[in-house]
């Protein structure tokens, strides 16, 4: 990966956005970007000096767009905008999502169509580099006219207002700036509007959801393969020839991964004539179900990478005599895709719950409830209650927020996307999905132990061994929530998938063929 990212010049990907957020990549402004930024600010100054009437530069906002503001009041107008629009409520965003919002906003403004001043952008980049992260409530955006409320909270610290995370504490922005020997900024014409108009709240949630869902998709294939091994299922439904005649790329990728994970397994090859004609759908149809979720993920990735490299504020400044008031701030392009991905993530949880249920039924030579002394011990009965509860909760979160619209701004903004809700819901579904996968992994590892002395493939044995370093085999009842927590951490941190990929590389497996590069995180 590159060492430096040039805002406004280089293309932002999901991977680079996350690297900038984590401090693994340094963000700068190229000479070309600096020139365009200065030029755009000069255009705005020209509009103000010539008394041209342009929305948001020398007019009020929303339904007040016909109210003309004098040149001497333009700075006060921008400060008032940030203060009046900071109306967010609810829990605060994670520091990572708030920081990603800043990264994406800089990428948008650095393209030189927003009239922002260079010193303002440099201050935001400085805050990112110093890890001074604004405190942003997660509710209040309707996903059109930009994510106004959360972006207002995000940029209040530029003018010395609001709160920030600083050196492990939450404190006033003024106090944090003073500790760094910095003064609040005085915003110029249009700067406040450029800062709060845009889709960065929606886009940041999409970036984090894509990163997390990619990990969940990878984990689901591996855990599903482990479950199939525990249930003595067949790998024949993953034959590439079957998927060549229904060539959905996501399905083909999953089928390829499952084939690679299973076809060298002692367990899988120990029962060629067992008499089972077909496995249940949750085993046999993993390529079709996991693959469909990968297709939805890819669609969201493609749209998100357009969005995080786009200019989404309003009006767009094209020259000293031309500023166009349009609707690039409207969140609908991502809102629909986020809702689609929410269903896709929920479906991963649905099928994982079904595999978990299969494992405890006492079929195919496994003991009922996955424990030898059932009766005295409840065994693995109750963790599946949790997967059922989480899968059901996810279903309730699948109603598309983008199907709703409530007019705002006295009817001036009469159709909104609600994409901010779509983004939050997707991340909540992924929260639940990671726990469902953790419980399936708990079950799958136990089931594989009942197949000893037979072994699975080298990759799946490596994954099983990793599980057993965290959670021992279950002989009698214990507090399973501790086990679930450990395996959840293993999955959500990415450690489980990394272990599988390392083992695949060491043993010559090809889990992620280059023909499927579009499905990588970038």
Short mmCIF file of C-alpha atoms in Angstrom, two decimals:
data_model
loop_
_atom_site.label_atom_id
_atom_site.label_comp_id
_atom_site.label_asym_id
_atom_site.label_seq_id
_atom_site.Cartn_x
_atom_site.Cartn_y
_atom_site.Cartn_z
CA UNK A 1 0.00 0.00 0.00
CA UNK A 2 1.11 3.56 -0.69
CA UNK A 3 2.69 5.52 2.19
CA UNK A 4 0.99 8.82 1.39
CA UNK A 5 -2.45 9.54 0.01
CA UNK A 6 -3.01 12.74 -1.96
CA UNK A 7 -6.49 14.06 -1.22
CA UNK A 8 -8.38 15.23 -4.29
CA UNK A 9 -5.83 13.60 -6.60
CA UNK A 10 -5.63 9.90 -5.70
CA UNK A 11 -8.63 7.59 -5.78
CA UNK A 12 -10.05 6.70 -2.38
CA UNK A 13 -10.96 3.02 -1.93
CA UNK A 14 -12.53 1.17 0.97
CA UNK A 15 -9.08 -0.03 1.97
CA UNK A 16 -7.38 3.37 1.77
CA UNK A 17 -10.23 5.07 3.62
CA UNK A 18 -9.83 2.58 6.46
CA UNK A 19 -6.02 2.95 6.39
CA UNK A 20 -6.32 6.75 6.67
CA UNK A 21 -8.78 6.31 9.53
CA UNK A 22 -6.44 3.97 11.38
CA UNK A 23 -3.39 6.15 10.85
CA UNK A 24 -1.73 3.54 8.65
CA UNK A 25 -1.66 5.98 5.74
CA UNK A 26 -0.71 9.66 5.75
CA UNK A 27 -2.97 12.13 3.90
CA UNK A 28 -1.60 15.19 2.10
CA UNK A 29 -2.65 17.80 -0.44
CA UNK A 30 -0.79 17.85 -3.75
CA UNK A 31 0.25 21.08 -5.45
CA UNK A 32 -2.45 20.47 -8.05
CA UNK A 33 -5.15 20.11 -5.40
CA UNK A 34 -3.92 23.20 -3.54
CA UNK A 35 -4.17 25.25 -6.72
CA UNK A 36 -7.73 24.09 -7.41
CA UNK A 37 -8.78 24.76 -3.81
CA UNK A 38 -7.34 28.29 -3.87
CA UNK A 39 -8.93 28.96 -7.24
CA UNK A 40 -12.36 27.83 -6.03
CA UNK A 41 -12.12 30.07 -2.94
CA UNK A 42 -11.18 32.97 -5.20
CA UNK A 43 -14.28 32.33 -7.30
CA UNK A 44 -16.44 32.59 -4.18
CA UNK A 45 -14.76 35.83 -3.13
CA UNK A 46 -15.46 37.20 -6.61
CA UNK A 47 -19.14 36.26 -6.36
CA UNK A 48 -19.42 38.05 -3.02
CA UNK A 49 -17.58 41.18 -4.18
CA UNK A 50 -19.73 41.46 -7.30
CA UNK A 51 -22.94 41.05 -5.30
CA UNK A 52 -24.01 38.08 -7.39
CA UNK A 53 -26.88 36.30 -5.63
CA UNK A 54 -25.86 32.65 -5.13
CA UNK A 55 -27.57 30.22 -2.77
CA UNK A 56 -25.70 29.66 0.47
CA UNK A 57 -23.02 32.22 -0.28
CA UNK A 58 -25.04 35.36 0.25
CA UNK A 59 -28.53 33.97 0.84
CA UNK A 60 -30.22 32.15 3.69
CA UNK A 61 -30.66 28.38 3.62
CA UNK A 62 -33.49 26.03 2.68
CA UNK A 63 -36.79 27.95 2.63
CA UNK A 64 -34.80 31.14 3.39
CA UNK A 65 -33.01 30.91 0.04
CA UNK A 66 -34.62 34.17 -1.11
CA UNK A 67 -33.27 36.14 1.86
CA UNK A 68 -30.22 38.16 0.77
CA UNK A 69 -27.30 38.42 3.22
CA UNK A 70 -24.93 41.38 3.14
CA UNK A 71 -21.23 40.85 2.36
CA UNK A 72 -20.21 41.86 5.89
CA UNK A 73 -22.51 39.21 7.39
CA UNK A 74 -21.33 36.28 5.29
CA UNK A 75 -18.95 34.96 7.98
CA UNK A 76 -21.62 35.19 10.67
CA UNK A 77 -24.01 33.40 8.31
CA UNK A 78 -21.65 30.42 8.03
CA UNK A 79 -21.03 30.24 11.80
CA UNK A 80 -24.75 30.45 12.50
CA UNK A 81 -25.31 27.63 10.02
CA UNK A 82 -23.04 25.23 11.92
CA UNK A 83 -24.59 26.16 15.26
CA UNK A 84 -28.23 26.00 14.18
CA UNK A 85 -27.86 22.71 12.31
CA UNK A 86 -26.08 20.85 15.15
CA UNK A 87 -29.26 19.16 16.37
CA UNK A 88 -28.14 15.52 16.55
CA UNK A 89 -29.39 13.23 19.30
CA UNK A 90 -28.83 9.70 20.56
CA UNK A 91 -25.68 7.70 21.02
CA UNK A 92 -22.42 9.11 19.74
CA UNK A 93 -20.71 7.67 16.69
CA UNK A 94 -17.63 5.55 17.14
CA UNK A 95 -14.43 7.53 16.80
CA UNK A 96 -13.53 5.51 13.72
CA UNK A 97 -16.72 6.35 11.83
CA UNK A 98 -16.45 10.05 12.75
CA UNK A 99 -12.84 10.06 11.59
CA UNK A 100 -13.77 8.36 8.32
CA UNK A 101 -16.38 11.09 7.77
CA UNK A 102 -13.59 13.65 8.00
CA UNK A 103 -11.41 11.70 5.55
CA UNK A 104 -14.19 11.43 2.98
CA UNK A 105 -15.13 15.10 3.39
CA UNK A 106 -11.54 16.20 2.72
CA UNK A 107 -11.49 14.04 -0.42
CA UNK A 108 -14.63 15.77 -1.66
CA UNK A 109 -13.61 19.34 -0.82
CA UNK A 110 -10.06 18.92 -2.13
CA UNK A 111 -11.35 18.61 -5.68
CA UNK A 112 -11.88 22.35 -5.86
CA UNK A 113 -15.60 22.74 -6.55
CA UNK A 114 -16.76 23.82 -3.10
CA UNK A 115 -15.21 27.22 -2.39
CA UNK A 116 -13.52 25.97 0.76
CA UNK A 117 -10.34 27.73 1.86
CA UNK A 118 -7.03 25.93 1.97
CA UNK A 119 -6.47 26.71 5.65
CA UNK A 120 -9.82 25.12 6.54
CA UNK A 121 -8.96 21.90 4.75
CA UNK A 122 -5.51 21.89 6.30
CA UNK A 123 -7.11 22.21 9.74
CA UNK A 124 -9.32 19.16 9.11
CA UNK A 125 -6.34 17.13 7.88
CA UNK A 126 -4.41 18.26 10.96
CA UNK A 127 -7.24 17.04 13.22
CA UNK A 128 -7.22 13.66 11.45
CA UNK A 129 -3.46 13.34 11.83
CA UNK A 130 -3.54 14.43 15.49
CA UNK A 131 -6.46 12.08 16.18
CA UNK A 132 -8.62 14.93 17.50
CA UNK A 133 -12.03 13.48 16.65
CA UNK A 134 -15.32 15.37 17.05
CA UNK A 135 -18.12 13.91 19.15
CA UNK A 136 -21.04 13.30 16.77
CA UNK A 137 -24.54 12.07 17.73
CA UNK A 138 -25.75 9.31 15.42
CA UNK A 139 -29.37 10.42 14.88
CA UNK A 140 -30.80 13.46 13.16
CA UNK A 141 -29.96 13.13 9.46
CA UNK A 142 -32.66 12.44 6.86
CA UNK A 143 -30.02 11.82 4.20
CA UNK A 144 -30.72 14.73 1.88
CA UNK A 145 -29.47 18.31 1.78
CA UNK A 146 -26.52 16.33 2.98
CA UNK A 147 -26.12 14.75 6.39
CA UNK A 148 -26.67 18.17 7.91
CA UNK A 149 -26.93 17.46 11.62
CA UNK A 150 -24.02 15.01 12.01
CA UNK A 151 -21.76 17.05 9.73
CA UNK A 152 -22.53 20.18 11.75
CA UNK A 153 -21.40 18.43 14.92
CA UNK A 154 -18.38 17.10 13.04
CA UNK A 155 -17.16 20.58 12.10
CA UNK A 156 -18.22 22.70 15.07
CA UNK A 157 -14.70 22.18 16.51
CA UNK A 158 -13.24 24.14 13.59
CA UNK A 159 -14.82 27.26 15.07
CA UNK A 160 -14.04 26.26 18.65
CA UNK A 161 -17.44 24.79 19.51
CA UNK A 162 -18.70 21.31 20.29
CA UNK A 163 -16.75 18.45 21.84
CA UNK A 164 -13.90 16.22 20.74
CA UNK A 165 -12.09 13.05 21.74
CA UNK A 166 -8.59 14.14 22.69
CA UNK A 167 -5.88 11.97 24.24
CA UNK A 168 -8.38 9.52 25.69
CA UNK A 169 -10.84 12.10 27.02
CA UNK A 170 -13.92 13.94 25.84
CA UNK A 171 -13.49 17.70 26.22
CA UNK A 172 -14.61 20.94 24.66
CA UNK A 173 -13.12 21.65 21.25
CA UNK A 174 -11.89 25.03 22.52
CA UNK A 175 -9.93 23.32 25.31
CA UNK A 176 -8.37 20.76 22.95
CA UNK A 177 -7.35 23.46 20.47
CA UNK A 178 -5.83 25.52 23.26
CA UNK A 179 -3.82 22.51 24.43
CA UNK A 180 -2.36 22.29 20.93
CA UNK A 181 -1.71 26.03 20.70
CA UNK A 182 -4.35 26.49 17.98
CA UNK A 183 -7.07 29.10 17.59
CA UNK A 184 -10.58 28.52 16.20
CA UNK A 185 -11.07 29.40 12.53
CA UNK A 186 -13.18 32.19 11.11
CA UNK A 187 -15.11 30.71 8.20
CA UNK A 188 -15.37 32.56 4.93
CA UNK A 189 -18.32 32.74 2.51
CA UNK A 190 -19.87 29.36 1.70
CA UNK A 191 -17.44 27.43 3.89
CA UNK A 192 -20.00 26.39 6.50
CA UNK A 193 -22.38 25.17 3.81
CA UNK A 194 -19.59 23.27 2.04
CA UNK A 195 -18.72 21.55 5.31
CA UNK A 196 -22.20 20.35 6.27
CA UNK A 197 -23.65 19.68 2.81
CA UNK A 198 -22.73 16.18 1.66
CA UNK A 199 -23.24 12.48 2.23
CA UNK A 200 -20.22 11.74 4.39
CA UNK A 201 -22.23 10.27 7.30
CA UNK A 202 -23.92 7.81 4.93
CA UNK A 203 -20.70 7.09 3.06
CA UNK A 204 -18.64 6.51 6.21
CA UNK A 205 -21.19 3.99 7.46
CA UNK A 206 -21.03 2.30 4.05
CA UNK A 207 -17.21 2.14 4.18
CA UNK A 208 -17.19 0.53 7.62
CA UNK A 209 -20.05 -1.82 6.74
CA UNK A 210 -18.26 -2.96 3.58
CA UNK A 211 -15.05 -3.61 5.48
CA UNK A 212 -16.84 -5.56 8.21
CA UNK A 213 -19.21 -7.42 5.89
CA UNK A 214 -16.30 -8.53 3.70
CA UNK A 215 -14.76 -10.15 6.77
CA UNK A 216 -18.11 -11.73 7.68
CA UNK A 217 -18.54 -13.11 4.15
CA UNK A 218 -15.08 -14.67 4.24
CA UNK A 219 -15.72 -16.11 7.70
CA UNK A 220 -19.16 -17.46 6.72
CA UNK A 221 -17.66 -19.60 3.94
CA UNK A 222 -15.02 -21.05 6.27
CA UNK A 223 -17.39 -21.67 9.18
CA UNK A 224 -19.99 -23.09 6.81
CA UNK A 225 -17.37 -25.53 5.51
CA UNK A 226 -16.55 -26.54 9.09
CA UNK A 227 -20.25 -27.12 9.78
CA UNK A 228 -20.53 -29.27 6.67
CA UNK A 229 -17.59 -31.34 7.89
CA UNK A 230 -19.17 -31.80 11.29
CA UNK A 231 -22.38 -32.95 9.59
CA UNK A 232 -20.54 -35.25 7.15
CA UNK A 233 -21.95 -33.35 4.19
CA UNK A 234 -20.90 -33.53 0.56
CA UNK A 235 -18.66 -31.09 -1.28
CA UNK A 236 -19.95 -32.19 -4.72
CA UNK A 237 -22.48 -29.32 -4.97
CA UNK A 238 -19.46 -26.99 -5.11
CA UNK A 239 -18.08 -28.51 -8.32
CA UNK A 240 -17.14 -25.63 -10.67
CA UNK A 241 -18.96 -27.32 -13.58
CA UNK A 242 -22.27 -26.88 -11.81
CA UNK A 243 -21.69 -23.15 -11.40
CA UNK A 244 -20.42 -22.58 -14.93
CA UNK A 245 -23.93 -23.14 -16.22
CA UNK A 246 -25.37 -20.55 -13.81
CA UNK A 247 -22.42 -18.18 -13.81
CA UNK A 248 -23.11 -15.63 -11.11
CA UNK A 249 -19.61 -14.48 -10.09
CA UNK A 250 -20.45 -14.36 -6.38
CA UNK A 251 -21.79 -17.91 -6.48
CA UNK A 252 -18.75 -19.10 -8.41
CA UNK A 253 -16.40 -17.51 -5.89
CA UNK A 254 -18.10 -19.18 -2.92
CA UNK A 255 -18.26 -22.54 -4.69
CA UNK A 256 -14.57 -22.29 -5.50
CA UNK A 257 -13.69 -21.41 -1.90
CA UNK A 258 -15.76 -24.29 -0.49
CA UNK A 259 -14.30 -26.76 -2.98
CA UNK A 260 -10.77 -25.68 -2.06
CA UNK A 261 -11.55 -26.02 1.64
CA UNK A 262 -13.15 -29.45 1.40
CA UNK A 263 -12.07 -31.64 -1.49
CA UNK A 264 -8.80 -32.73 0.20
CA UNK A 265 -10.49 -33.52 3.51
CA UNK A 266 -10.34 -36.98 5.10
CA UNK A 267 -13.74 -36.35 6.64
CA UNK A 268 -15.36 -35.36 3.34
CA UNK A 269 -13.85 -38.32 1.50
CA UNK A 270 -14.64 -40.90 4.18
CA UNK A 271 -18.28 -41.44 3.20
CA UNK A 272 -18.62 -41.59 -0.61
CA UNK A 273 -21.31 -44.26 -0.46
CA UNK A 274 -23.14 -43.22 2.69
CA UNK A 275 -26.55 -43.20 1.00
CA UNK A 276 -27.33 -39.54 1.58
CA UNK A 277 -28.66 -38.30 -1.74
CA UNK A 278 -28.82 -34.61 -0.84
CA UNK A 279 -27.81 -32.37 2.02
CA UNK A 280 -30.20 -29.76 3.46
CA UNK A 281 -30.23 -26.43 1.67
CA UNK A 282 -28.23 -24.62 4.36
CA UNK A 283 -25.28 -26.85 3.40
CA UNK A 284 -25.88 -27.60 -0.26
CA UNK A 285 -26.91 -24.08 -1.29
CA UNK A 286 -24.12 -22.11 0.37
CA UNK A 287 -22.79 -20.91 -3.03
CA UNK A 288 -26.22 -19.61 -4.00
CA UNK A 289 -26.98 -17.91 -0.66
CA UNK A 290 -23.53 -16.69 0.36
CA UNK A 291 -22.93 -15.83 -3.30
CA UNK A 292 -26.03 -13.65 -3.52
CA UNK A 293 -24.85 -11.78 -0.43
CA UNK A 294 -21.46 -11.27 -2.07
CA UNK A 295 -23.19 -9.85 -5.14
CA UNK A 296 -25.04 -7.34 -2.97
CA UNK A 297 -21.77 -6.47 -1.22
CA UNK A 298 -20.07 -5.88 -4.57
CA UNK A 299 -22.88 -3.59 -5.73
CA UNK A 300 -22.57 -1.49 -2.59
CA UNK A 301 -18.78 -1.40 -2.92
CA UNK A 302 -18.96 -0.13 -6.50
CA UNK A 303 -21.41 2.65 -5.59
CA UNK A 304 -19.58 3.60 -2.40
CA UNK A 305 -16.28 4.01 -4.20
CA UNK A 306 -17.98 6.38 -6.62
CA UNK A 307 -19.49 8.31 -3.73
CA UNK A 308 -16.35 8.69 -1.61
CA UNK A 309 -14.57 10.20 -4.61
CA UNK A 310 -17.45 12.50 -5.55
CA UNK A 311 -18.30 16.14 -4.83
CA UNK A 312 -21.56 16.06 -2.87
CA UNK A 313 -22.10 19.56 -1.51
CA UNK A 314 -24.16 22.41 -2.94
CA UNK A 315 -23.94 24.75 -4.77
CA UNK A 316 -21.08 23.59 -6.98
CA UNK A 317 -18.69 26.43 -7.86
CA UNK A 318 -17.58 26.14 -11.48
CA UNK A 319 -16.15 29.62 -11.95
CA UNK A 320 -16.20 33.25 -10.89
CA UNK A 321 -19.45 33.71 -12.77
CA UNK A 322 -21.01 30.30 -12.38
CA UNK A 323 -22.28 28.33 -9.39
CA UNK A 324 -24.91 25.66 -9.93
CA UNK A 325 -27.41 24.73 -7.24
CA UNK A 326 -28.28 21.07 -7.71
CA UNK A 327 -28.81 17.92 -5.69
CA UNK A 328 -25.51 16.06 -5.39
CA UNK A 329 -26.10 15.93 -1.64
CA UNK A 330 -29.06 13.57 -2.00
CA UNK A 331 -28.31 10.20 -0.40
CA UNK A 332 -30.59 8.01 -2.51
CA UNK A 333 -27.82 6.38 -4.63
CA UNK A 334 -26.29 4.81 -1.51
CA UNK A 335 -29.49 4.49 0.54
CA UNK A 336 -31.06 1.86 -1.72
CA UNK A 337 -27.82 -0.11 -2.00
CA UNK A 338 -27.34 -0.02 1.78
CA UNK A 339 -30.83 -1.44 2.27
CA UNK A 340 -30.05 -4.17 -0.28
CA UNK A 341 -26.83 -5.02 1.57
CA UNK A 342 -28.76 -5.12 4.87
CA UNK A 343 -30.93 -7.93 3.50
CA UNK A 344 -27.79 -9.67 2.22
CA UNK A 345 -26.09 -9.51 5.63
CA UNK A 346 -29.25 -10.71 7.37
CA UNK A 347 -29.45 -13.69 5.02
CA UNK A 348 -25.94 -14.78 6.01
CA UNK A 349 -27.20 -14.89 9.58
CA UNK A 350 -30.38 -16.73 8.62
CA UNK A 351 -28.55 -19.59 6.91
CA UNK A 352 -25.91 -19.78 9.66
CA UNK A 353 -28.67 -20.18 12.24
CA UNK A 354 -30.12 -23.06 10.20
CA UNK A 355 -26.75 -24.82 10.06
CA UNK A 356 -26.41 -24.40 13.82
CA UNK A 357 -29.82 -25.97 14.31
CA UNK A 358 -28.88 -28.91 12.07
CA UNK A 359 -25.78 -29.61 14.14
CA UNK A 360 -27.67 -30.01 17.43
CA UNK A 361 -30.51 -32.17 16.06
CA UNK A 362 -28.59 -35.38 16.67
CA UNK A 363 -28.42 -36.39 13.01
CA UNK A 364 -25.66 -37.99 10.92
CA UNK A 365 -23.95 -39.62 13.88
CA UNK A 366 -23.67 -36.55 16.09
CA UNK A 367 -25.02 -36.73 19.65
CA UNK A 368 -28.18 -34.79 20.34
CA UNK A 369 -27.35 -31.25 21.49
CA UNK A 370 -23.68 -31.99 20.69
CA UNK A 371 -22.93 -33.51 24.09
CA UNK A 372 -22.67 -37.11 25.22
CA UNK A 373 -24.51 -36.85 28.52
CA UNK A 374 -27.60 -34.91 27.38
CA UNK A 375 -30.28 -34.72 30.02
CA UNK A 376 -28.08 -33.98 32.96
CA UNK A 377 -26.50 -31.45 30.60
CA UNK A 378 -28.43 -29.15 28.29
CA UNK A 379 -25.39 -29.02 26.07
CA UNK A 380 -25.60 -26.71 23.09
CA UNK A 381 -29.38 -26.30 23.20
CA UNK A 382 -29.53 -22.67 24.26
CA UNK A 383 -26.88 -20.86 22.15
CA UNK A 384 -29.13 -21.56 19.16
CA UNK A 385 -31.86 -19.60 20.94
CA UNK A 386 -29.49 -16.66 20.68
CA UNK A 387 -28.88 -17.17 16.96
CA UNK A 388 -32.65 -17.39 16.48
CA UNK A 389 -33.18 -14.16 18.42
CA UNK A 390 -30.46 -12.33 16.51
CA UNK A 391 -31.65 -13.62 13.14
CA UNK A 392 -35.18 -12.50 13.97
CA UNK A 393 -33.97 -9.07 15.07
CA UNK A 394 -32.09 -8.74 11.81
CA UNK A 395 -35.24 -9.54 9.86
CA UNK A 396 -37.01 -6.69 11.64
CA UNK A 397 -34.18 -4.37 10.54
CA UNK A 398 -34.58 -5.29 6.87
CA UNK A 399 -37.43 -2.87 6.18
CA UNK A 400 -35.85 -0.43 3.68
CA UNK A 401 -35.35 2.99 5.21
CA UNK A 402 -34.96 4.34 1.66
CA UNK A 403 -38.61 3.49 0.98
CA UNK A 404 -39.64 6.28 3.36
CA UNK A 405 -39.53 10.04 2.94
CA UNK A 406 -40.79 12.81 5.23
CA UNK A 407 -40.67 16.36 3.81
CA UNK A 408 -38.49 18.87 5.68
CA UNK A 409 -37.47 22.53 5.41
CA UNK A 410 -41.05 23.80 4.99
CA UNK A 411 -41.44 21.62 1.90
CA UNK A 412 -38.33 22.90 0.10
CA UNK A 413 -36.76 19.52 0.76
CA UNK A 414 -39.80 17.45 -0.05
CA UNK A 415 -38.15 14.11 -0.81
CA UNK A 416 -35.34 12.75 1.35
CA UNK A 417 -33.41 9.46 1.27
CA UNK A 418 -33.23 8.39 4.92
CA UNK A 419 -29.91 6.83 3.88
CA UNK A 420 -28.39 7.67 7.23
CA UNK A 421 -30.79 5.18 8.80
CA UNK A 422 -29.93 2.63 6.09
CA UNK A 423 -26.24 2.90 6.98
CA UNK A 424 -26.83 2.56 10.70
CA UNK A 425 -29.15 -0.43 10.24
CA UNK A 426 -26.65 -2.28 8.06
CA UNK A 427 -23.94 -1.93 10.70
CA UNK A 428 -26.34 -3.14 13.40
CA UNK A 429 -27.22 -6.20 11.33
CA UNK A 430 -23.50 -6.92 10.93
CA UNK A 431 -23.11 -6.60 14.72
CA UNK A 432 -25.69 -9.36 15.13
CA UNK A 433 -24.29 -11.41 12.25
CA UNK A 434 -20.85 -11.58 13.86
CA UNK A 435 -22.39 -13.10 17.00
CA UNK A 436 -24.41 -15.61 14.95
CA UNK A 437 -21.24 -16.70 13.15
CA UNK A 438 -19.42 -16.99 16.48
CA UNK A 439 -22.07 -19.39 17.76
CA UNK A 440 -22.01 -21.43 14.55
CA UNK A 441 -18.22 -21.64 14.90
CA UNK A 442 -18.64 -22.88 18.47
CA UNK A 443 -20.96 -25.62 17.18
CA UNK A 444 -18.91 -26.51 14.11
CA UNK A 445 -15.69 -26.97 16.08
CA UNK A 446 -17.45 -29.26 18.57
CA UNK A 447 -19.00 -31.28 15.74
CA UNK A 448 -15.63 -31.71 14.01
CA UNK A 449 -14.20 -33.15 17.22
CA UNK A 450 -16.78 -35.96 17.05
CA UNK A 451 -15.30 -37.00 13.67
CA UNK A 452 -11.89 -37.84 15.10
CA UNK A 453 -9.55 -39.46 14.24
CA UNK A 454 -10.53 -38.26 10.76
CA UNK A 455 -9.18 -34.86 9.86
CA UNK A 456 -10.37 -32.11 7.61
CA UNK A 457 -8.27 -30.08 5.17
CA UNK A 458 -5.15 -28.31 6.40
CA UNK A 459 -6.90 -24.94 6.29
CA UNK A 460 -9.93 -26.04 8.28
CA UNK A 461 -7.75 -27.93 10.76
CA UNK A 462 -5.76 -24.72 11.29
CA UNK A 463 -8.99 -22.84 11.95
CA UNK A 464 -10.19 -25.55 14.33
CA UNK A 465 -6.88 -25.43 16.17
CA UNK A 466 -7.21 -21.63 16.55
CA UNK A 467 -10.70 -22.08 18.04
CA UNK A 468 -9.36 -24.60 20.52
CA UNK A 469 -6.73 -22.11 21.73
CA UNK A 470 -9.65 -19.94 22.86
CA UNK A 471 -12.42 -22.40 23.69
CA UNK A 472 -11.91 -26.03 24.86
CA UNK A 473 -14.04 -29.01 23.89
CA UNK A 474 -17.27 -29.20 25.89
CA UNK A 475 -17.81 -32.27 28.07
CA UNK A 476 -20.38 -30.75 30.43
CA UNK A 477 -22.43 -27.60 30.80
CA UNK A 478 -20.63 -24.33 31.35
CA UNK A 479 -21.30 -20.62 30.83
CA UNK A 480 -21.36 -20.44 27.05
CA UNK A 481 -21.52 -16.64 26.91
CA UNK A 482 -17.80 -16.57 27.74
CA UNK A 483 -17.05 -18.87 24.80
CA UNK A 484 -19.26 -16.84 22.49
CA UNK A 485 -17.52 -13.62 23.49
CA UNK A 486 -14.07 -15.08 22.75
CA UNK A 487 -15.09 -16.43 19.36
CA UNK A 488 -16.89 -13.19 18.51
CA UNK A 489 -13.65 -11.31 19.14
CA UNK A 490 -11.81 -13.81 16.97
CA UNK A 491 -14.22 -13.18 14.09
CA UNK A 492 -14.87 -9.43 14.43
CA UNK A 493 -11.16 -8.62 14.73
CA UNK A 494 -10.44 -10.43 11.47
CA UNK A 495 -8.07 -12.86 13.20
CA UNK A 496 -10.08 -15.92 12.19
CA UNK A 497 -10.06 -15.05 8.48
CA UNK A 498 -6.39 -14.06 8.59
CA UNK A 499 -5.55 -17.45 10.10
CA UNK A 500 -7.41 -19.22 7.29
CA UNK A 501 -5.70 -17.13 4.62
CA UNK A 502 -2.26 -17.72 6.16
CA UNK A 503 -2.89 -21.46 6.27
CA UNK A 504 -4.15 -21.41 2.68
CA UNK A 505 -0.97 -19.71 1.54
CA UNK A 506 1.26 -22.06 3.53
CA UNK A 507 -0.42 -25.21 2.22
CA UNK A 508 -0.99 -24.11 -1.38
CA UNK A 509 -4.74 -23.57 -1.32
CA UNK A 510 -6.25 -20.90 -3.55
CA UNK A 511 -9.16 -19.42 -1.62
CA UNK A 512 -9.16 -16.03 -3.36
CA UNK A 513 -8.30 -16.44 -7.02
CA UNK A 514 -7.31 -13.31 -8.92
CA UNK A 515 -10.28 -13.64 -11.27
CA UNK A 516 -12.39 -12.58 -8.31
CA UNK A 517 -10.37 -9.44 -7.53
CA UNK A 518 -13.49 -7.29 -7.80
CA UNK A 519 -14.63 -8.90 -4.55
CA UNK A 520 -11.54 -7.73 -2.66
CA UNK A 521 -11.59 -4.83 -0.25
CA UNK A 522 -9.23 -2.67 -2.34
#
